[in-house]
PDB file of C-alpha atoms in Angstrom:
ATOM      1  CA  MET P   1       0.100  -0.012   0.009  1.00 46.00           C
ATOM      2  CA  ASN P   2       2.738   2.466   0.817  1.00 47.00           C
ATOM      3  CA  CYS P   3       4.597   1.532  -2.230  1.00 44.00           C
ATOM      4  CA  ILE P   4       1.788   2.196  -4.346  1.00 42.00           C
ATOM      5  CA  HIS P   5       0.698   5.308  -2.542  1.00 44.00           C
ATOM      6  CA  LYS P   6       4.637   6.690  -3.154  1.00 45.00           C
ATOM      7  CA  PHE P   7       4.534   6.081  -6.529  1.00 43.00           C
ATOM      8  CA  SER P   8       0.959   7.236  -7.680  1.00 47.00           C
ATOM      9  CA  SER P   9       0.941  10.440  -5.247  1.00 53.00           C
ATOM     10  CA  PRO P  10       2.979  12.714  -7.637  1.00 53.00           C
ATOM     11  CA  ILE P  11       0.726  11.540 -10.526  1.00 50.00           C
ATOM     12  CA  ILE P  12      -2.617  11.787  -8.655  1.00 50.00           C
ATOM     13  CA  THR P  13      -1.465  15.329  -7.155  1.00 51.00           C
ATOM     14  CA  SER P  14      -0.253  16.675 -10.664  1.00 55.00           C
ATOM     15  CA  PHE P  15      -3.676  15.454 -12.292  1.00 53.00           C
ATOM     16  CA  GLY P  16      -5.628  16.931  -9.384  1.00 55.00           C
ATOM     17  CA  ILE P  17      -4.015  20.262  -9.765  1.00 53.00           C
ATOM     18  CA  LYS P  18      -4.643  20.359 -13.674  1.00 56.00           C
ATOM     19  CA  PHE P  19      -8.123  19.283 -13.008  1.00 49.00           C
ATOM     20  CA  LYS P  20      -8.808  21.820 -10.447  1.00 51.00           C
ATOM     21  CA  LYS P  21      -7.191  24.593 -12.722  1.00 51.00           C
ATOM     22  CA  MET P  22      -9.495  23.282 -15.832  1.00 52.00           C
ATOM     23  CA  PHE P  23     -12.643  23.109 -13.701  1.00 50.00           C
ATOM     24  CA  SER P  24     -12.039  26.459 -12.070  1.00 51.00           C
ATOM     25  CA  ASN P  25     -11.408  28.034 -15.620  1.00 56.00           C
ATOM     26  CA  ILE P  26     -15.083  26.322 -16.514  1.00 63.00           C
ATOM     27  CA  ALA P  27     -16.549  27.454 -13.547  1.00 82.00           C
ATOM     28  CA  LYS P  28     -15.499  31.031 -13.656  1.00 94.00           C
ATOM     29  CA  PRO P  29     -15.259  31.771 -17.486  1.00 97.00           C
ATOM     30  CA  LEU P  30     -14.939  35.441 -16.958  1.00 98.00           C
ATOM     31  CA  GLU P  31     -12.193  35.320 -14.223  1.00 97.00           C
ATOM     32  CA  GLY P  32      -9.742  38.466 -14.860  1.00 97.00           C
ATOM     33  CA  LYS P  33     -12.538  40.287 -16.781  1.00 98.00           C
ATOM     34  CA  VAL P  34     -13.782  43.689 -16.093  1.00 98.00           C
ATOM     35  CA  ALA P  35     -17.304  44.705 -16.742  1.00 98.00           C
ATOM     36  CA  ILE P  36     -19.299  47.963 -17.076  1.00 98.00           C
ATOM     37  CA  ILE P  37     -23.145  47.250 -16.804  1.00 98.00           C
ATOM     38  CA  THR P  38     -25.625  50.325 -17.316  1.00 98.00           C
ATOM     39  CA  ALA P  39     -28.816  50.446 -15.531  1.00 98.00           C
ATOM     40  CA  SER P  40     -27.915  47.724 -13.191  1.00 98.00           C
ATOM     41  CA  THR P  41     -29.410  48.242  -9.919  1.00 98.00           C
ATOM     42  CA  ASP P  42     -32.692  46.441 -10.638  1.00 97.00           C
ATOM     43  CA  GLY P  43     -34.283  43.890 -12.799  1.00 97.00           C
ATOM     44  CA  ILE P  44     -32.528  42.656 -16.167  1.00 98.00           C
ATOM     45  CA  GLY P  45     -29.217  44.744 -15.418  1.00 98.00           C
ATOM     46  CA  PHE P  46     -29.062  43.622 -11.630  1.00 98.00           C
ATOM     47  CA  ALA P  47     -29.628  39.903 -12.730  1.00 98.00           C
ATOM     48  CA  ALA P  48     -26.681  40.395 -15.274  1.00 98.00           C
ATOM     49  CA  ALA P  49     -24.669  41.960 -12.998  1.00 98.00           C
ATOM     50  CA  LYS P  50     -25.015  38.939 -10.454  1.00 98.00           C
ATOM     51  CA  GLN P  51     -24.340  36.602 -13.190  1.00 98.00           C
ATOM     52  CA  LEU P  52     -21.122  38.135 -14.419  1.00 98.00           C
ATOM     53  CA  VAL P  53     -19.603  38.548 -10.997  1.00 98.00           C
ATOM     54  CA  ASN P  54     -20.513  35.109 -10.338  1.00 97.00           C
ATOM     55  CA  ASP P  55     -18.760  33.996 -13.507  1.00 98.00           C
ATOM     56  CA  GLY P  56     -15.647  35.600 -12.018  1.00 98.00           C
ATOM     57  CA  ALA P  57     -15.921  39.314 -13.616  1.00 98.00           C
ATOM     58  CA  SER P  58     -15.038  42.339 -11.714  1.00 98.00           C
ATOM     59  CA  ILE P  59     -18.016  44.725 -12.449  1.00 98.00           C
ATOM     60  CA  MET P  60     -18.895  48.360 -12.332  1.00 98.00           C
ATOM     61  CA  ILE P  61     -22.720  48.809 -11.766  1.00 98.00           C
ATOM     62  CA  CYS P  62     -24.705  52.056 -12.184  1.00 98.00           C
ATOM     63  CA  SER P  63     -28.114  54.024 -12.145  1.00 97.00           C
ATOM     64  CA  ARG P  64     -29.373  57.283 -12.201  1.00 96.00           C
ATOM     65  CA  LYS P  65     -30.420  57.423  -8.617  1.00 96.00           C
ATOM     66  CA  GLU P  66     -27.919  57.026  -5.735  1.00 97.00           C
ATOM     67  CA  ASN P  67     -29.875  55.310  -3.418  1.00 98.00           C
ATOM     68  CA  ASN P  68     -30.624  52.770  -5.857  1.00 98.00           C
ATOM     69  CA  VAL P  69     -26.750  52.248  -6.363  1.00 98.00           C
ATOM     70  CA  LYS P  70     -26.409  52.036  -2.848  1.00 98.00           C
ATOM     71  CA  ASN P  71     -28.837  49.333  -2.263  1.00 98.00           C
ATOM     72  CA  ALA P  72     -27.565  47.241  -5.214  1.00 98.00           C
ATOM     73  CA  LEU P  73     -23.994  47.400  -3.984  1.00 98.00           C
ATOM     74  CA  GLU P  74     -24.854  46.466  -0.170  1.00 98.00           C
ATOM     75  CA  GLN P  75     -26.558  43.329  -1.672  1.00 97.00           C
ATOM     76  CA  LEU P  76     -23.733  42.454  -4.190  1.00 98.00           C
ATOM     77  CA  GLN P  77     -20.632  43.447  -1.970  1.00 97.00           C
ATOM     78  CA  LYS P  78     -22.197  41.160   0.781  1.00 97.00           C
ATOM     79  CA  GLU P  79     -22.231  38.218  -1.464  1.00 96.00           C
ATOM     80  CA  TYR P  80     -19.371  38.810  -3.649  1.00 96.00           C
ATOM     81  CA  GLY P  81     -16.874  41.157  -1.898  1.00 96.00           C
ATOM     82  CA  VAL P  82     -16.235  44.849  -2.009  1.00 96.00           C
ATOM     83  CA  ASN P  83     -13.199  44.301  -4.407  1.00 97.00           C
ATOM     84  CA  LYS P  84     -15.368  42.577  -7.179  1.00 98.00           C
ATOM     85  CA  VAL P  85     -18.018  45.177  -7.118  1.00 98.00           C
ATOM     86  CA  LYS P  86     -18.123  48.851  -7.478  1.00 98.00           C
ATOM     87  CA  GLY P  87     -20.978  51.291  -8.399  1.00 98.00           C
ATOM     88  CA  LEU P  88     -21.484  54.853  -9.573  1.00 97.00           C
ATOM     89  CA  VAL P  89     -24.146  57.244 -10.322  1.00 98.00           C
ATOM     90  CA  CYS P  90     -24.307  57.594 -14.133  1.00 98.00           C
ATOM     91  CA  HIS P  91     -27.048  59.077 -16.255  1.00 97.00           C
ATOM     92  CA  VAL P  92     -25.864  57.550 -19.794  1.00 98.00           C
ATOM     93  CA  SER P  93     -27.447  60.462 -21.622  1.00 97.00           C
ATOM     94  CA  LYS P  94     -24.852  62.776 -19.888  1.00 97.00           C
ATOM     95  CA  ASN P  95     -21.379  62.977 -21.409  1.00 97.00           C
ATOM     96  CA  ASP P  96     -19.971  63.738 -17.946  1.00 98.00           C
ATOM     97  CA  ASP P  97     -21.450  60.753 -16.471  1.00 98.00           C
ATOM     98  CA  ARG P  98     -20.451  58.629 -19.257  1.00 98.00           C
ATOM     99  CA  THR P  99     -16.837  59.754 -19.141  1.00 98.00           C
ATOM    100  CA  ASN P 100     -16.606  59.356 -15.393  1.00 98.00           C
ATOM    101  CA  LEU P 101     -18.162  56.017 -15.540  1.00 98.00           C
ATOM    102  CA  ILE P 102     -15.287  54.702 -17.797  1.00 98.00           C
ATOM    103  CA  GLN P 103     -12.570  56.440 -16.078  1.00 98.00           C
ATOM    104  CA  GLU P 104     -13.345  55.326 -12.657  1.00 98.00           C
ATOM    105  CA  THR P 105     -13.730  51.769 -13.907  1.00 98.00           C
ATOM    106  CA  ILE P 106     -10.212  52.038 -15.474  1.00 98.00           C
ATOM    107  CA  LYS P 107      -8.971  53.601 -12.151  1.00 98.00           C
ATOM    108  CA  ILE P 108     -10.332  50.993  -9.837  1.00 98.00           C
ATOM    109  CA  PHE P 109      -9.943  47.720 -11.854  1.00 98.00           C
ATOM    110  CA  GLY P 110      -7.248  48.926 -14.253  1.00 98.00           C
ATOM    111  CA  GLY P 111      -9.141  48.308 -17.642  1.00 98.00           C
ATOM    112  CA  ILE P 112     -12.572  47.627 -19.517  1.00 98.00           C
ATOM    113  CA  ASP P 113     -13.312  43.977 -21.196  1.00 98.00           C
ATOM    114  CA  ILE P 114     -16.951  44.118 -21.321  1.00 99.00           C
ATOM    115  CA  LEU P 115     -19.832  46.645 -21.867  1.00 99.00           C
ATOM    116  CA  VAL P 116     -23.356  45.659 -21.077  1.00 98.00           C
ATOM    117  CA  SER P 117     -25.784  48.380 -22.356  1.00 98.00           C
ATOM    118  CA  ASN P 118     -29.117  47.852 -20.603  1.00 98.00           C
ATOM    119  CA  ALA P 119     -30.394  51.461 -20.018  1.00 97.00           C
ATOM    120  CA  ALA P 120     -33.669  52.070 -21.479  1.00 97.00           C
ATOM    121  CA  THR P 121     -36.716  54.421 -20.752  1.00 96.00           C
ATOM    122  CA  ASN P 122     -40.360  54.612 -21.945  1.00 95.00           C
ATOM    123  CA  PRO P 123     -42.181  57.446 -20.697  1.00 94.00           C
ATOM    124  CA  THR P 124     -45.229  56.964 -22.963  1.00 93.00           C
ATOM    125  CA  SER P 125     -47.938  54.805 -24.429  1.00 93.00           C
ATOM    126  CA  GLY P 126     -50.492  55.065 -27.029  1.00 95.00           C
ATOM    127  CA  SER P 127     -50.349  55.782 -30.830  1.00 96.00           C
ATOM    128  CA  VAL P 128     -46.939  56.533 -32.052  1.00 96.00           C
ATOM    129  CA  LEU P 129     -48.370  59.400 -33.987  1.00 96.00           C
ATOM    130  CA  ASP P 130     -49.097  60.892 -30.600  1.00 96.00           C
ATOM    131  CA  CYS P 131     -45.685  60.804 -29.455  1.00 97.00           C
ATOM    132  CA  SER P 132     -44.400  64.268 -28.961  1.00 97.00           C
ATOM    133  CA  GLU P 133     -41.060  65.310 -30.239  1.00 97.00           C
ATOM    134  CA  GLU P 134     -39.923  65.748 -26.829  1.00 98.00           C
ATOM    135  CA  ILE P 135     -40.846  62.124 -25.689  1.00 97.00           C
ATOM    136  CA  TRP P 136     -39.366  60.770 -28.885  1.00 98.00           C
ATOM    137  CA  ASP P 137     -36.018  62.718 -28.300  1.00 98.00           C
ATOM    138  CA  LYS P 138     -35.746  61.171 -24.530  1.00 98.00           C
ATOM    139  CA  ILE P 139     -36.578  57.747 -25.767  1.00 98.00           C
ATOM    140  CA  PHE P 140     -33.862  57.710 -28.561  1.00 98.00           C
ATOM    141  CA  ASP P 141     -31.460  59.708 -26.703  1.00 98.00           C
ATOM    142  CA  VAL P 142     -31.521  57.021 -23.772  1.00 98.00           C
ATOM    143  CA  ASN P 143     -32.245  53.865 -25.704  1.00 98.00           C
ATOM    144  CA  VAL P 144     -29.933  54.442 -28.935  1.00 98.00           C
ATOM    145  CA  LYS P 145     -28.041  57.368 -28.784  1.00 98.00           C
ATOM    146  CA  SER P 146     -26.356  56.840 -25.288  1.00 98.00           C
ATOM    147  CA  THR P 147     -25.432  53.364 -26.460  1.00 98.00           C
ATOM    148  CA  PHE P 148     -23.907  54.345 -29.563  1.00 98.00           C
ATOM    149  CA  LEU P 149     -21.843  57.116 -27.704  1.00 98.00           C
ATOM    150  CA  LEU P 150     -20.891  54.822 -24.776  1.00 98.00           C
ATOM    151  CA  THR P 151     -19.728  52.187 -27.378  1.00 98.00           C
ATOM    152  CA  LYS P 152     -17.401  54.806 -29.114  1.00 98.00           C
ATOM    153  CA  GLU P 153     -16.001  55.865 -25.759  1.00 98.00           C
ATOM    154  CA  VAL P 154     -15.302  52.409 -24.520  1.00 98.00           C
ATOM    155  CA  VAL P 155     -14.001  50.837 -27.321  1.00 98.00           C
ATOM    156  CA  PRO P 156     -10.296  52.330 -27.331  1.00 98.00           C
ATOM    157  CA  HIS P 157      -9.974  50.589 -23.807  1.00 98.00           C
ATOM    158  CA  LEU P 158     -11.104  47.394 -24.979  1.00 98.00           C
ATOM    159  CA  ILE P 159      -8.729  47.497 -28.069  1.00 98.00           C
ATOM    160  CA  SER P 160      -6.035  48.295 -25.676  1.00 98.00           C
ATOM    161  CA  ARG P 161      -6.881  44.834 -23.720  1.00 98.00           C
ATOM    162  CA  GLY P 162      -6.865  42.933 -26.958  1.00 98.00           C
ATOM    163  CA  GLY P 163     -10.300  42.748 -27.577  1.00 98.00           C
ATOM    164  CA  GLY P 164     -13.574  42.373 -25.597  1.00 98.00           C
ATOM    165  CA  SER P 165     -17.519  41.746 -25.721  1.00 98.00           C
ATOM    166  CA  ILE P 166     -20.321  44.475 -26.210  1.00 99.00           C
ATOM    167  CA  VAL P 167     -24.086  43.297 -25.531  1.00 99.00           C
ATOM    168  CA  TYR P 168     -26.605  45.514 -26.147  1.00 98.00           C
ATOM    169  CA  VAL P 169     -30.345  44.866 -24.431  1.00 98.00           C
ATOM    170  CA  SER P 170     -33.031  45.336 -26.941  1.00 98.00           C
ATOM    171  CA  SER P 171     -36.373  43.545 -26.791  1.00 97.00           C
ATOM    172  CA  ILE P 172     -38.835  41.388 -28.841  1.00 97.00           C
ATOM    173  CA  ALA P 173     -40.484  44.829 -29.330  1.00 96.00           C
ATOM    174  CA  GLY P 174     -37.962  45.573 -31.563  1.00 97.00           C
ATOM    175  CA  ILE P 175     -38.586  42.645 -33.637  1.00 97.00           C
ATOM    176  CA  ASN P 176     -42.275  42.534 -33.336  1.00 95.00           C
ATOM    177  CA  PRO P 177     -43.593  45.796 -32.190  1.00 95.00           C
ATOM    178  CA  ILE P 178     -45.793  45.996 -29.171  1.00 91.00           C
ATOM    179  CA  PRO P 179     -49.116  47.709 -29.528  1.00 90.00           C
ATOM    180  CA  MET P 180     -49.112  51.088 -27.701  1.00 92.00           C
ATOM    181  CA  LEU P 181     -45.220  51.003 -27.240  1.00 95.00           C
ATOM    182  CA  GLY P 182     -44.530  52.463 -30.757  1.00 96.00           C
ATOM    183  CA  ALA P 183     -41.621  54.814 -30.281  1.00 97.00           C
ATOM    184  CA  TYR P 184     -40.070  52.376 -27.786  1.00 97.00           C
ATOM    185  CA  SER P 185     -40.324  49.564 -30.295  1.00 97.00           C
ATOM    186  CA  VAL P 186     -38.708  51.677 -32.708  1.00 98.00           C
ATOM    187  CA  SER P 187     -36.092  52.441 -30.542  1.00 98.00           C
ATOM    188  CA  LYS P 188     -35.399  48.950 -29.774  1.00 98.00           C
ATOM    189  CA  THR P 189     -35.270  47.985 -33.549  1.00 98.00           C
ATOM    190  CA  ALA P 190     -32.507  50.508 -33.829  1.00 98.00           C
ATOM    191  CA  LEU P 191     -30.266  48.673 -31.421  1.00 98.00           C
ATOM    192  CA  LEU P 192     -30.673  45.251 -33.756  1.00 98.00           C
ATOM    193  CA  CYS P 193     -29.030  47.411 -36.657  1.00 98.00           C
ATOM    194  CA  LEU P 194     -26.571  48.974 -34.408  1.00 98.00           C
ATOM    195  CA  THR P 195     -25.445  45.472 -33.349  1.00 98.00           C
ATOM    196  CA  LYS P 196     -24.737  44.638 -36.921  1.00 98.00           C
ATOM    197  CA  VAL P 197     -22.736  47.583 -38.162  1.00 98.00           C
ATOM    198  CA  VAL P 198     -20.671  47.960 -34.958  1.00 98.00           C
ATOM    199  CA  ALA P 199     -19.929  44.346 -35.275  1.00 98.00           C
ATOM    200  CA  MET P 200     -18.634  44.713 -38.727  1.00 98.00           C
ATOM    201  CA  ASP P 201     -16.553  47.767 -37.552  1.00 98.00           C
ATOM    202  CA  LEU P 202     -14.800  45.801 -34.702  1.00 98.00           C
ATOM    203  CA  ALA P 203     -14.526  42.396 -35.630  1.00 98.00           C
ATOM    204  CA  GLU P 204     -11.072  42.981 -36.896  1.00 98.00           C
ATOM    205  CA  ASN P 205     -10.079  44.527 -33.399  1.00 98.00           C
ATOM    206  CA  ASN P 206     -11.487  41.201 -31.623  1.00 98.00           C
ATOM    207  CA  ILE P 207     -14.450  42.856 -30.117  1.00 98.00           C
ATOM    208  CA  ARG P 208     -17.531  40.888 -30.337  1.00 98.00           C
ATOM    209  CA  VAL P 209     -20.951  42.878 -30.615  1.00 99.00           C
ATOM    210  CA  ASN P 210     -24.072  40.958 -29.824  1.00 98.00           C
ATOM    211  CA  CYS P 211     -27.667  41.735 -28.704  1.00 98.00           C
ATOM    212  CA  ILE P 212     -30.352  40.263 -26.607  1.00 98.00           C
ATOM    213  CA  ALA P 213     -33.916  40.685 -27.364  1.00 98.00           C
ATOM    214  CA  PRO P 214     -35.857  39.523 -24.175  1.00 98.00           C
ATOM    215  CA  GLY P 215     -39.579  38.945 -24.175  1.00 97.00           C
ATOM    216  CA  ILE P 216     -41.665  40.342 -21.367  1.00 95.00           C
ATOM    217  CA  ILE P 217     -39.681  39.796 -18.095  1.00 96.00           C
ATOM    218  CA  LYS P 218     -41.090  40.277 -14.538  1.00 94.00           C
ATOM    219  CA  THR P 219     -39.443  43.556 -13.648  1.00 93.00           C
ATOM    220  CA  LYS P 220     -40.345  46.701 -12.476  1.00 90.00           C
ATOM    221  CA  PHE P 221     -39.767  48.136 -15.930  1.00 91.00           C
ATOM    222  CA  ALA P 222     -42.654  45.837 -17.417  1.00 88.00           C
ATOM    223  CA  SER P 223     -44.882  45.956 -14.376  1.00 88.00           C
ATOM    224  CA  ALA P 224     -47.513  47.872 -16.335  1.00 85.00           C
ATOM    225  CA  ILE P 225     -47.889  44.785 -18.268  1.00 85.00           C
ATOM    226  CA  THR P 226     -46.940  41.941 -15.896  1.00 88.00           C
ATOM    227  CA  GLY P 227     -48.801  43.539 -13.007  1.00 85.00           C
ATOM    228  CA  ASN P 228     -52.002  44.250 -14.793  1.00 84.00           C
ATOM    229  CA  GLU P 229     -54.389  41.107 -14.568  1.00 79.00           C
ATOM    230  CA  SER P 230     -56.297  41.930 -17.709  1.00 78.00           C
ATOM    231  CA  LEU P 231     -53.138  42.318 -19.820  1.00 82.00           C
ATOM    232  CA  ASN P 232     -51.457  39.580 -18.262  1.00 83.00           C
ATOM    233  CA  GLU P 233     -54.069  37.281 -20.146  1.00 84.00           C
ATOM    234  CA  HIS P 234     -53.861  38.880 -23.136  1.00 85.00           C
ATOM    235  CA  PHE P 235     -49.900  38.480 -23.437  1.00 88.00           C
ATOM    236  CA  LEU P 236     -49.853  35.180 -22.128  1.00 92.00           C
ATOM    237  CA  GLN P 237     -51.999  34.126 -25.105  1.00 91.00           C
ATOM    238  CA  GLY P 238     -49.031  34.934 -27.160  1.00 92.00           C
ATOM    239  CA  ILE P 239     -46.500  33.167 -25.051  1.00 94.00           C
ATOM    240  CA  PRO P 240     -46.030  29.377 -25.768  1.00 95.00           C
ATOM    241  CA  ILE P 241     -44.401  28.705 -22.392  1.00 96.00           C
ATOM    242  CA  LYS P 242     -47.432  30.350 -20.822  1.00 94.00           C
ATOM    243  CA  ARG P 243     -45.272  32.674 -18.305  1.00 95.00           C
ATOM    244  CA  PHE P 244     -43.376  35.820 -18.258  1.00 95.00           C
ATOM    245  CA  GLY P 245     -39.480  35.657 -18.013  1.00 96.00           C
ATOM    246  CA  ARG P 246     -37.331  35.922 -15.004  1.00 97.00           C
ATOM    247  CA  PRO P 247     -34.485  38.491 -14.985  1.00 98.00           C
ATOM    248  CA  GLU P 248     -31.791  35.946 -14.228  1.00 98.00           C
ATOM    249  CA  GLU P 249     -32.884  33.971 -17.342  1.00 98.00           C
ATOM    250  CA  ILE P 250     -31.762  37.014 -19.558  1.00 98.00           C
ATOM    251  CA  GLY P 251     -28.883  37.717 -17.093  1.00 98.00           C
ATOM    252  CA  SER P 252     -27.146  33.927 -17.862  1.00 98.00           C
ATOM    253  CA  ILE P 253     -27.645  34.889 -21.551  1.00 98.00           C
ATOM    254  CA  ILE P 254     -25.763  38.133 -21.633  1.00 98.00           C
ATOM    255  CA  SER P 255     -22.912  36.344 -19.344  1.00 98.00           C
ATOM    256  CA  PHE P 256     -22.657  33.851 -22.005  1.00 98.00           C
ATOM    257  CA  LEU P 257     -22.358  36.340 -24.979  1.00 98.00           C
ATOM    258  CA  CYS P 258     -19.362  37.951 -22.694  1.00 98.00           C
ATOM    259  CA  SER P 259     -17.934  34.630 -22.424  1.00 98.00           C
ATOM    260  CA  PRO P 260     -15.308  32.587 -24.465  1.00 97.00           C
ATOM    261  CA  ALA P 261     -18.202  30.055 -25.038  1.00 97.00           C
ATOM    262  CA  SER P 262     -19.444  32.261 -27.416  1.00 98.00           C
ATOM    263  CA  SER P 263     -16.299  33.330 -29.153  1.00 98.00           C
ATOM    264  CA  TYR P 264     -17.540  32.723 -32.653  1.00 98.00           C
ATOM    265  CA  ILE P 265     -20.745  34.915 -32.196  1.00 98.00           C
ATOM    266  CA  THR P 266     -20.755  38.296 -33.116  1.00 98.00           C
ATOM    267  CA  GLY P 267     -23.385  40.618 -35.007  1.00 98.00           C
ATOM    268  CA  GLU P 268     -26.214  38.468 -33.810  1.00 98.00           C
ATOM    269  CA  VAL P 269     -29.431  38.925 -31.659  1.00 98.00           C
ATOM    270  CA  ILE P 270     -30.666  36.252 -29.350  1.00 98.00           C
ATOM    271  CA  VAL P 271     -34.331  36.064 -28.534  1.00 98.00           C
ATOM    272  CA  ALA P 272     -35.414  35.075 -25.419  1.00 98.00           C
ATOM    273  CA  SER P 273     -39.183  35.291 -25.292  1.00 97.00           C
ATOM    274  CA  GLY P 274     -40.602  32.172 -24.259  1.00 97.00           C
ATOM    275  CA  GLY P 275     -41.734  31.405 -27.707  1.00 95.00           C
ATOM    276  CA  MET P 276     -43.342  34.562 -28.752  1.00 94.00           C
ATOM    277  CA  THR P 277     -43.366  35.323 -32.420  1.00 88.00           C
ATOM    278  CA  SER P 278     -40.165  37.004 -33.574  1.00 87.00           C
ATOM    279  CA  ARG P 279     -39.011  35.550 -37.063  1.00 80.00           C
ATOM    280  CA  LEU P 280     -38.256  32.359 -38.866  1.00 65.00           C
TER     281      LEU P 280
END
């Protein structure tokens, strides 16, 4: 027994170390990566933050409201540690806020590898022709323009790291417009095209750009639908799975799109809608 033990121990130990390292890499596919996630103190953004940090990334979360940032930070840092999660107040439509978000992320974590653009607004409902110019501009400033500008500002830093990943959060409404949400739907369609054109421009820099189009997810943002009993019945008729989605179901896909597991995917849109009609 002793002879066998002495003979096999170095082999077993070596195998164990290699297996542990291999398993660790699989379990933490984003280890060593740094991510910025906008609108990440609630809903899909918060779920994405949890999944990315759980998969090994260091993350910078942000929101327009300081109290929201504080509450989300308390939850995430309690679970993952103060060194892995930081947060800032950031209104993505404000140039100074975007610049500060990027600079502080680099100052704290040393670089940026991932951008998840999740911020969105929808302050109106009804016929698209009743949408005022002011509201139209607000929707496109937050949902589209800020995504484009944040991308432009973060790309040089991704290039300096040898590449990276960008994920835009669109919506099923961008593929199959939702009645009464016309302007919002159009803005989300714009993100689908932005994904394609930016992906083509950045492919040679080893930066992948993809998009997720969630269906109706049980979040505060979608509460006008999910919290209305009569609307529930109407929308559930169009969802083959017969339930609304959960934020963590979208967060896991976002993390996948940021990980080496999706290394040959760029310029694509993943629909996660429980089977809602989208396309052939």
